[in-house]
Amino acid sequence: GAVVSQHPSWVICKSGTSVKIECRSLDFQATTMFWYRQFPKQSLMLMATSNEGSKATYEQGVEKDKFLINHASLTLSTLTVTSAHPEDSSFYICSARGRAVEQFFGPGTRLTVL
Amino acid sequence: QQQVKQSPQSLIVQKGGISIINCAYENTAFDYFPWYQQFPGKGPALLIAIRPDVSEKKEGRFTISFNKSAKQFSLHIMDSQPGDSATYFCAARGKSTFGDGTTLTVKP
């Protein structure tokens, strides 16, 4: 299957700071990228969907000003958690889809906000 | 309204046994039904997927059974191994909708 990378794999930050997470499709062009949030022992919660070159579509209840998503190229999408607070601590996972229907996931980023 | 309902929440199977996880969906417009396997601290990995024009798909020890009229599909893991212990998610394409997950434990 196709490979999707995420960076960093884990990050610890102080409350009030912003954190950027990168998601890259390494061997295919991702026309659509998805960002998920996952709490321990829970399912994946879709936060937003982004298509290359256009604004992300956020799910209901997700603050777009807090979770900034940029999908500037066919291989890179970024999620920036602005003014992070302890309740933003979670496992963030991106996935990417090219022209085919299959969706490939990154390894996830563990965010801990102190 | 949850669009994909998965059961059971957890499952314990003896090594060599058959693990069965079920999912039901609401929207008949869904046209692609994948199963993902996730190990702790890792992202989900695509395991096997099916389209609604077939009733069964098999890949190695993993089989998807699909019942279009009942709007249900299931994952069967034959000869379950301890290495299969993970969380499994069903999904349906349309809005990248995931089930709640099933934690599978295969006892040696």
PDB file of C-alpha atoms in Angstrom:
ATOM      1  CA  GLY A   1       0.000   0.000   0.000  1.00  0.00           C
ATOM      2  CA  ALA A   2       0.868   3.630  -0.250  1.00  0.00           C
ATOM      3  CA  VAL A   3       2.902   5.324   2.456  1.00  0.00           C
ATOM      4  CA  VAL A   4       1.811   8.301   4.511  1.00  0.00           C
ATOM      5  CA  SER A   5       4.167   9.891   7.011  1.00  0.00           C
ATOM      6  CA  GLN A   6       3.514  12.228   9.901  1.00  0.00           C
ATOM      7  CA  HIS A   7       5.874  14.505  11.722  1.00  0.00           C
ATOM      8  CA  PRO A   8       6.465  14.751  14.572  1.00  0.00           C
ATOM      9  CA  SER A   9       5.463  11.383  15.990  1.00  0.00           C
ATOM     10  CA  TRP A  10       5.053  12.962  19.396  1.00  0.00           C
ATOM     11  CA  VAL A  11       5.233  16.465  20.803  1.00  0.00           C
ATOM     12  CA  ILE A  12       4.988  18.020  24.234  1.00  0.00           C
ATOM     13  CA  CYS A  13       4.225  21.703  24.488  1.00  0.00           C
ATOM     14  CA  LYS A  14       3.230  24.312  27.024  1.00  0.00           C
ATOM     15  CA  SER A  15      -0.294  25.597  27.265  1.00  0.00           C
ATOM     16  CA  GLY A  16      -0.877  28.580  25.011  1.00  0.00           C
ATOM     17  CA  THR A  17       1.647  27.644  22.360  1.00  0.00           C
ATOM     18  CA  SER A  18       0.895  26.488  18.819  1.00  0.00           C
ATOM     19  CA  VAL A  19       1.897  23.165  17.365  1.00  0.00           C
ATOM     20  CA  LYS A  20       2.170  22.197  13.703  1.00  0.00           C
ATOM     21  CA  ILE A  21       1.806  18.602  12.521  1.00  0.00           C
ATOM     22  CA  GLU A  22       2.814  17.611   9.007  1.00  0.00           C
ATOM     23  CA  CYS A  23       1.276  14.856   6.932  1.00  0.00           C
ATOM     24  CA  ARG A  24       2.960  13.716   3.731  1.00  0.00           C
ATOM     25  CA  SER A  25       2.027  11.208   1.077  1.00  0.00           C
ATOM     26  CA  LEU A  26       5.362   9.735   0.051  1.00  0.00           C
ATOM     27  CA  ASP A  27       4.621   7.793  -3.112  1.00  0.00           C
ATOM     28  CA  PHE A  28       1.350   9.102  -4.454  1.00  0.00           C
ATOM     29  CA  GLN A  29      -0.485  12.329  -4.983  1.00  0.00           C
ATOM     30  CA  ALA A  30      -3.108  12.917  -2.335  1.00  0.00           C
ATOM     31  CA  THR A  31      -6.005  14.851  -3.760  1.00  0.00           C
ATOM     32  CA  THR A  32      -7.836  14.538  -0.454  1.00  0.00           C
ATOM     33  CA  MET A  33      -6.464  14.448   3.057  1.00  0.00           C
ATOM     34  CA  PHE A  34      -8.320  13.803   6.273  1.00  0.00           C
ATOM     35  CA  TRP A  35      -7.461  14.717   9.846  1.00  0.00           C
ATOM     36  CA  TYR A  36      -8.692  12.657  12.749  1.00  0.00           C
ATOM     37  CA  ARG A  37      -8.486  12.847  16.478  1.00  0.00           C
ATOM     38  CA  GLN A  38      -8.490   9.756  18.626  1.00  0.00           C
ATOM     39  CA  PHE A  39      -8.880   9.510  22.367  1.00  0.00           C
ATOM     40  CA  PRO A  40      -7.667   6.400  24.246  1.00  0.00           C
ATOM     41  CA  LYS A  41      -9.697   3.326  23.432  1.00  0.00           C
ATOM     42  CA  GLN A  42     -12.052   5.272  21.214  1.00  0.00           C
ATOM     43  CA  SER A  43     -12.728   5.441  17.535  1.00  0.00           C
ATOM     44  CA  LEU A  44     -11.358   7.955  15.101  1.00  0.00           C
ATOM     45  CA  MET A  45     -13.206  11.229  15.054  1.00  0.00           C
ATOM     46  CA  LEU A  46     -13.038  13.013  11.729  1.00  0.00           C
ATOM     47  CA  MET A  47     -12.050  16.623  12.262  1.00  0.00           C
ATOM     48  CA  ALA A  48     -11.798  17.930   8.726  1.00  0.00           C
ATOM     49  CA  THR A  49     -11.380  17.027   5.091  1.00  0.00           C
ATOM     50  CA  SER A  50      -9.158  18.985   2.770  1.00  0.00           C
ATOM     51  CA  ASN A  51      -8.701  18.966  -0.962  1.00  0.00           C
ATOM     52  CA  GLU A  52      -5.504  20.269  -2.480  1.00  0.00           C
ATOM     53  CA  GLY A  53      -5.650  23.953  -3.123  1.00  0.00           C
ATOM     54  CA  SER A  54      -8.951  24.587  -1.409  1.00  0.00           C
ATOM     55  CA  LYS A  55     -10.148  25.344   2.084  1.00  0.00           C
ATOM     56  CA  ALA A  56     -10.721  22.494   4.480  1.00  0.00           C
ATOM     57  CA  THR A  57     -14.219  21.361   5.347  1.00  0.00           C
ATOM     58  CA  TYR A  58     -14.588  21.034   9.096  1.00  0.00           C
ATOM     59  CA  GLU A  59     -16.897  18.656  10.898  1.00  0.00           C
ATOM     60  CA  GLN A  60     -19.548  20.019  13.186  1.00  0.00           C
ATOM     61  CA  GLY A  61     -18.137  21.047  16.527  1.00  0.00           C
ATOM     62  CA  VAL A  62     -14.532  21.410  15.337  1.00  0.00           C
ATOM     63  CA  GLU A  63     -13.202  24.950  15.718  1.00  0.00           C
ATOM     64  CA  LYS A  64     -11.622  25.943  12.436  1.00  0.00           C
ATOM     65  CA  ASP A  65      -9.796  28.875  14.010  1.00  0.00           C
ATOM     66  CA  LYS A  66      -8.203  26.556  16.537  1.00  0.00           C
ATOM     67  CA  PHE A  67      -7.328  23.711  14.203  1.00  0.00           C
ATOM     68  CA  LEU A  68      -5.845  25.309  11.118  1.00  0.00           C
ATOM     69  CA  ILE A  69      -5.491  22.997   8.140  1.00  0.00           C
ATOM     70  CA  ASN A  70      -3.476  23.744   5.055  1.00  0.00           C
ATOM     71  CA  HIS A  71      -3.280  21.462   2.025  1.00  0.00           C
ATOM     72  CA  ALA A  72      -0.970  23.448  -0.180  1.00  0.00           C
ATOM     73  CA  SER A  73       0.341  20.625  -2.348  1.00  0.00           C
ATOM     74  CA  LEU A  74      -0.612  17.155  -3.487  1.00  0.00           C
ATOM     75  CA  THR A  75       1.807  15.596  -1.029  1.00  0.00           C
ATOM     76  CA  LEU A  76       1.592  17.783   2.061  1.00  0.00           C
ATOM     77  CA  SER A  77      -1.071  18.818   4.518  1.00  0.00           C
ATOM     78  CA  THR A  78      -0.494  20.500   7.863  1.00  0.00           C
ATOM     79  CA  LEU A  79      -2.590  20.765  10.989  1.00  0.00           C
ATOM     80  CA  THR A  80      -1.779  23.594  13.365  1.00  0.00           C
ATOM     81  CA  VAL A  81      -3.248  23.489  16.839  1.00  0.00           C
ATOM     82  CA  THR A  82      -3.307  27.113  17.909  1.00  0.00           C
ATOM     83  CA  SER A  83      -3.111  28.222  21.536  1.00  0.00           C
ATOM     84  CA  ALA A  84      -3.086  24.629  22.678  1.00  0.00           C
ATOM     85  CA  HIS A  85      -4.572  23.687  26.021  1.00  0.00           C
ATOM     86  CA  PRO A  86      -4.426  20.436  28.004  1.00  0.00           C
ATOM     87  CA  GLU A  87      -7.805  19.355  26.649  1.00  0.00           C
ATOM     88  CA  ASP A  88      -6.267  19.353  23.161  1.00  0.00           C
ATOM     89  CA  SER A  89      -3.962  16.532  24.204  1.00  0.00           C
ATOM     90  CA  SER A  90      -4.787  13.607  21.980  1.00  0.00           C
ATOM     91  CA  PHE A  91      -3.594  11.329  19.200  1.00  0.00           C
ATOM     92  CA  TYR A  92      -3.901  13.074  15.848  1.00  0.00           C
ATOM     93  CA  ILE A  93      -3.933  10.957  12.711  1.00  0.00           C
ATOM     94  CA  CYS A  94      -3.977  12.034   9.101  1.00  0.00           C
ATOM     95  CA  SER A  95      -4.950   9.987   6.096  1.00  0.00           C
ATOM     96  CA  ALA A  96      -4.618  10.544   2.387  1.00  0.00           C
ATOM     97  CA  ARG A  97      -6.487   9.445  -0.675  1.00  0.00           C
ATOM     98  CA  GLY A  98      -5.444   9.732  -4.275  1.00  0.00           C
ATOM     99  CA  ARG A  99      -7.560   9.064  -7.320  1.00  0.00           C
ATOM    100  CA  ALA A 100      -8.348   5.565  -6.114  1.00  0.00           C
ATOM    101  CA  VAL A 101     -10.842   4.927  -3.369  1.00  0.00           C
ATOM    102  CA  GLU A 102      -8.373   3.566  -0.830  1.00  0.00           C
ATOM    103  CA  GLN A 103      -7.466   5.739   2.110  1.00  0.00           C
ATOM    104  CA  PHE A 104      -4.058   5.393   3.731  1.00  0.00           C
ATOM    105  CA  PHE A 105      -3.260   6.492   7.248  1.00  0.00           C
ATOM    106  CA  GLY A 106      -0.234   8.073   8.788  1.00  0.00           C
ATOM    107  CA  PRO A 107       1.331   6.686  11.970  1.00  0.00           C
ATOM    108  CA  GLY A 108      -0.208   9.388  14.146  1.00  0.00           C
ATOM    109  CA  THR A 109       1.121  12.187  16.323  1.00  0.00           C
ATOM    110  CA  ARG A 110       0.791  12.108  20.087  1.00  0.00           C
ATOM    111  CA  LEU A 111       0.234  15.654  21.383  1.00  0.00           C
ATOM    112  CA  THR A 112       0.608  16.376  25.074  1.00  0.00           C
ATOM    113  CA  VAL A 113      -0.126  19.891  26.289  1.00  0.00           C
ATOM    114  CA  LEU A 114       1.172  20.701  29.742  1.00  0.00           C
TER     115      LEU A 114
ATOM    116  CA  GLN B   1     -26.808   9.624  14.084  1.00  0.00           C
ATOM    117  CA  GLN B   2     -23.991   7.140  13.796  1.00  0.00           C
ATOM    118  CA  GLN B   3     -23.816   5.918  10.244  1.00  0.00           C
ATOM    119  CA  VAL B   4     -21.829   2.766  10.921  1.00  0.00           C
ATOM    120  CA  LYS B   5     -22.521   0.576  13.959  1.00  0.00           C
ATOM    121  CA  GLN B   6     -19.930  -1.994  14.938  1.00  0.00           C
ATOM    122  CA  SER B   7     -20.137  -4.937  17.308  1.00  0.00           C
ATOM    123  CA  PRO B   8     -18.945  -6.416  19.546  1.00  0.00           C
ATOM    124  CA  GLN B   9     -16.971  -3.798  21.436  1.00  0.00           C
ATOM    125  CA  SER B  10     -14.474  -6.427  22.545  1.00  0.00           C
ATOM    126  CA  LEU B  11     -13.794 -10.007  21.618  1.00  0.00           C
ATOM    127  CA  ILE B  12     -11.650 -12.736  23.131  1.00  0.00           C
ATOM    128  CA  VAL B  13     -10.784 -15.729  20.987  1.00  0.00           C
ATOM    129  CA  GLN B  14      -8.543 -18.704  21.499  1.00  0.00           C
ATOM    130  CA  LYS B  15      -5.602 -19.198  19.170  1.00  0.00           C
ATOM    131  CA  GLY B  16      -6.739 -21.033  16.070  1.00  0.00           C
ATOM    132  CA  GLY B  17     -10.341 -19.924  16.465  1.00  0.00           C
ATOM    133  CA  ILE B  18     -12.474 -17.728  14.215  1.00  0.00           C
ATOM    134  CA  SER B  19     -12.949 -14.065  15.076  1.00  0.00           C
ATOM    135  CA  ILE B  20     -16.079 -12.412  13.729  1.00  0.00           C
ATOM    136  CA  ILE B  21     -16.769  -8.688  13.854  1.00  0.00           C
ATOM    137  CA  ASN B  22     -19.949  -7.172  12.499  1.00  0.00           C
ATOM    138  CA  CYS B  23     -20.930  -3.801  11.096  1.00  0.00           C
ATOM    139  CA  ALA B  24     -24.212  -2.312   9.991  1.00  0.00           C
ATOM    140  CA  TYR B  25     -24.640   0.825   7.932  1.00  0.00           C
ATOM    141  CA  GLU B  26     -27.491   3.185   7.195  1.00  0.00           C
ATOM    142  CA  ASN B  27     -26.727   4.981   3.979  1.00  0.00           C
ATOM    143  CA  THR B  28     -27.274   2.945   0.827  1.00  0.00           C
ATOM    144  CA  ALA B  29     -25.133   5.422  -1.079  1.00  0.00           C
ATOM    145  CA  PHE B  30     -22.000   4.006   0.554  1.00  0.00           C
ATOM    146  CA  ASP B  31     -20.006   2.208  -2.094  1.00  0.00           C
ATOM    147  CA  TYR B  32     -16.846   1.026  -0.396  1.00  0.00           C
ATOM    148  CA  PHE B  33     -16.454  -0.829   2.876  1.00  0.00           C
ATOM    149  CA  PRO B  34     -12.954  -1.221   4.311  1.00  0.00           C
ATOM    150  CA  TRP B  35     -11.701  -2.782   7.485  1.00  0.00           C
ATOM    151  CA  TYR B  36      -8.751  -1.318   9.321  1.00  0.00           C
ATOM    152  CA  GLN B  37      -6.423  -2.835  11.892  1.00  0.00           C
ATOM    153  CA  GLN B  38      -4.837  -0.624  14.509  1.00  0.00           C
ATOM    154  CA  PHE B  39      -2.148  -1.485  17.033  1.00  0.00           C
ATOM    155  CA  PRO B  40      -1.663   0.687  20.147  1.00  0.00           C
ATOM    156  CA  GLY B  41       0.105   3.941  19.384  1.00  0.00           C
ATOM    157  CA  LYS B  42      -0.035   3.384  15.626  1.00  0.00           C
ATOM    158  CA  GLY B  43      -2.211   4.635  12.830  1.00  0.00           C
ATOM    159  CA  PRO B  44      -4.857   2.345  11.304  1.00  0.00           C
ATOM    160  CA  ALA B  45      -3.762   0.135   8.439  1.00  0.00           C
ATOM    161  CA  LEU B  46      -6.042  -0.993   5.644  1.00  0.00           C
ATOM    162  CA  LEU B  47      -6.686  -4.696   6.064  1.00  0.00           C
ATOM    163  CA  ILE B  48      -9.262  -5.635   3.443  1.00  0.00           C
ATOM    164  CA  ALA B  49     -12.113  -3.884   1.651  1.00  0.00           C
ATOM    165  CA  ILE B  50     -15.165  -4.742  -0.403  1.00  0.00           C
ATOM    166  CA  ARG B  51     -17.547  -3.061  -2.802  1.00  0.00           C
ATOM    167  CA  PRO B  52     -21.294  -3.754  -2.666  1.00  0.00           C
ATOM    168  CA  ASP B  53     -21.379  -5.605  -5.983  1.00  0.00           C
ATOM    169  CA  VAL B  54     -19.820  -8.715  -4.419  1.00  0.00           C
ATOM    170  CA  SER B  55     -20.950 -10.763  -1.426  1.00  0.00           C
ATOM    171  CA  GLU B  56     -17.594 -12.000  -0.216  1.00  0.00           C
ATOM    172  CA  LYS B  57     -13.922 -11.193  -0.510  1.00  0.00           C
ATOM    173  CA  LYS B  58     -11.106 -13.269   0.890  1.00  0.00           C
ATOM    174  CA  GLU B  59      -7.467 -12.351   1.404  1.00  0.00           C
ATOM    175  CA  GLY B  60      -5.464 -14.952   3.250  1.00  0.00           C
ATOM    176  CA  ARG B  61      -7.019 -15.546   6.651  1.00  0.00           C
ATOM    177  CA  PHE B  62      -9.258 -12.477   6.366  1.00  0.00           C
ATOM    178  CA  THR B  63     -12.709 -12.568   4.743  1.00  0.00           C
ATOM    179  CA  ILE B  64     -15.362  -9.903   4.366  1.00  0.00           C
ATOM    180  CA  SER B  65     -18.945 -11.065   4.021  1.00  0.00           C
ATOM    181  CA  PHE B  66     -21.335  -8.475   2.635  1.00  0.00           C
ATOM    182  CA  ASN B  67     -25.126  -8.531   2.815  1.00  0.00           C
ATOM    183  CA  LYS B  68     -26.475  -5.652   0.765  1.00  0.00           C
ATOM    184  CA  SER B  69     -30.146  -6.228   1.541  1.00  0.00           C
ATOM    185  CA  ALA B  70     -29.492  -6.261   5.273  1.00  0.00           C
ATOM    186  CA  LYS B  71     -26.984  -3.423   5.028  1.00  0.00           C
ATOM    187  CA  GLN B  72     -24.477  -5.423   7.003  1.00  0.00           C
ATOM    188  CA  PHE B  73     -20.932  -6.599   6.520  1.00  0.00           C
ATOM    189  CA  SER B  74     -18.594  -8.611   8.668  1.00  0.00           C
ATOM    190  CA  LEU B  75     -14.943  -9.449   9.063  1.00  0.00           C
ATOM    191  CA  HIS B  76     -13.939 -13.055   9.652  1.00  0.00           C
ATOM    192  CA  ILE B  77     -10.431 -13.877  10.825  1.00  0.00           C
ATOM    193  CA  MET B  78      -9.715 -17.552  10.391  1.00  0.00           C
ATOM    194  CA  ASP B  79      -7.077 -19.372  12.452  1.00  0.00           C
ATOM    195  CA  SER B  80      -6.747 -16.337  14.716  1.00  0.00           C
ATOM    196  CA  GLN B  81      -3.249 -15.726  16.076  1.00  0.00           C
ATOM    197  CA  PRO B  82      -1.984 -13.735  19.071  1.00  0.00           C
ATOM    198  CA  GLY B  83      -0.418 -11.315  16.593  1.00  0.00           C
ATOM    199  CA  ASP B  84      -3.921 -10.473  15.379  1.00  0.00           C
ATOM    200  CA  SER B  85      -4.665  -8.901  18.767  1.00  0.00           C
ATOM    201  CA  ALA B  86      -5.494  -5.305  17.869  1.00  0.00           C
ATOM    202  CA  THR B  87      -8.397  -2.948  17.437  1.00  0.00           C
ATOM    203  CA  TYR B  88     -10.398  -3.346  14.274  1.00  0.00           C
ATOM    204  CA  PHE B  89     -12.512  -0.632  12.686  1.00  0.00           C
ATOM    205  CA  CYS B  90     -15.042  -0.982   9.948  1.00  0.00           C
ATOM    206  CA  ALA B  91     -15.727   2.008   7.758  1.00  0.00           C
ATOM    207  CA  ALA B  92     -17.916   3.140   4.928  1.00  0.00           C
ATOM    208  CA  ARG B  93     -16.948   5.565   2.232  1.00  0.00           C
ATOM    209  CA  GLY B  94     -19.107   8.569   1.873  1.00  0.00           C
ATOM    210  CA  LYS B  95     -17.747  10.691   4.605  1.00  0.00           C
ATOM    211  CA  SER B  96     -15.000   8.495   5.929  1.00  0.00           C
ATOM    212  CA  THR B  97     -17.311   7.138   8.615  1.00  0.00           C
ATOM    213  CA  PHE B  98     -15.817   4.730  11.108  1.00  0.00           C
ATOM    214  CA  GLY B  99     -17.352   2.256  13.502  1.00  0.00           C
ATOM    215  CA  ASP B 100     -16.536   2.462  17.200  1.00  0.00           C
ATOM    216  CA  GLY B 101     -13.944  -0.296  16.975  1.00  0.00           C
ATOM    217  CA  THR B 102     -13.577  -3.830  18.305  1.00  0.00           C
ATOM    218  CA  THR B 103     -10.708  -4.793  20.548  1.00  0.00           C
ATOM    219  CA  LEU B 104      -9.675  -8.317  19.665  1.00  0.00           C
ATOM    220  CA  THR B 105      -7.605 -10.404  22.046  1.00  0.00           C
ATOM    221  CA  VAL B 106      -6.365 -13.759  20.827  1.00  0.00           C
ATOM    222  CA  LYS B 107      -5.257 -15.961  23.696  1.00  0.00           C
ATOM    223  CA  PRO B 108      -2.390 -18.400  23.085  1.00  0.00           C
TER     224      PRO B 108
END
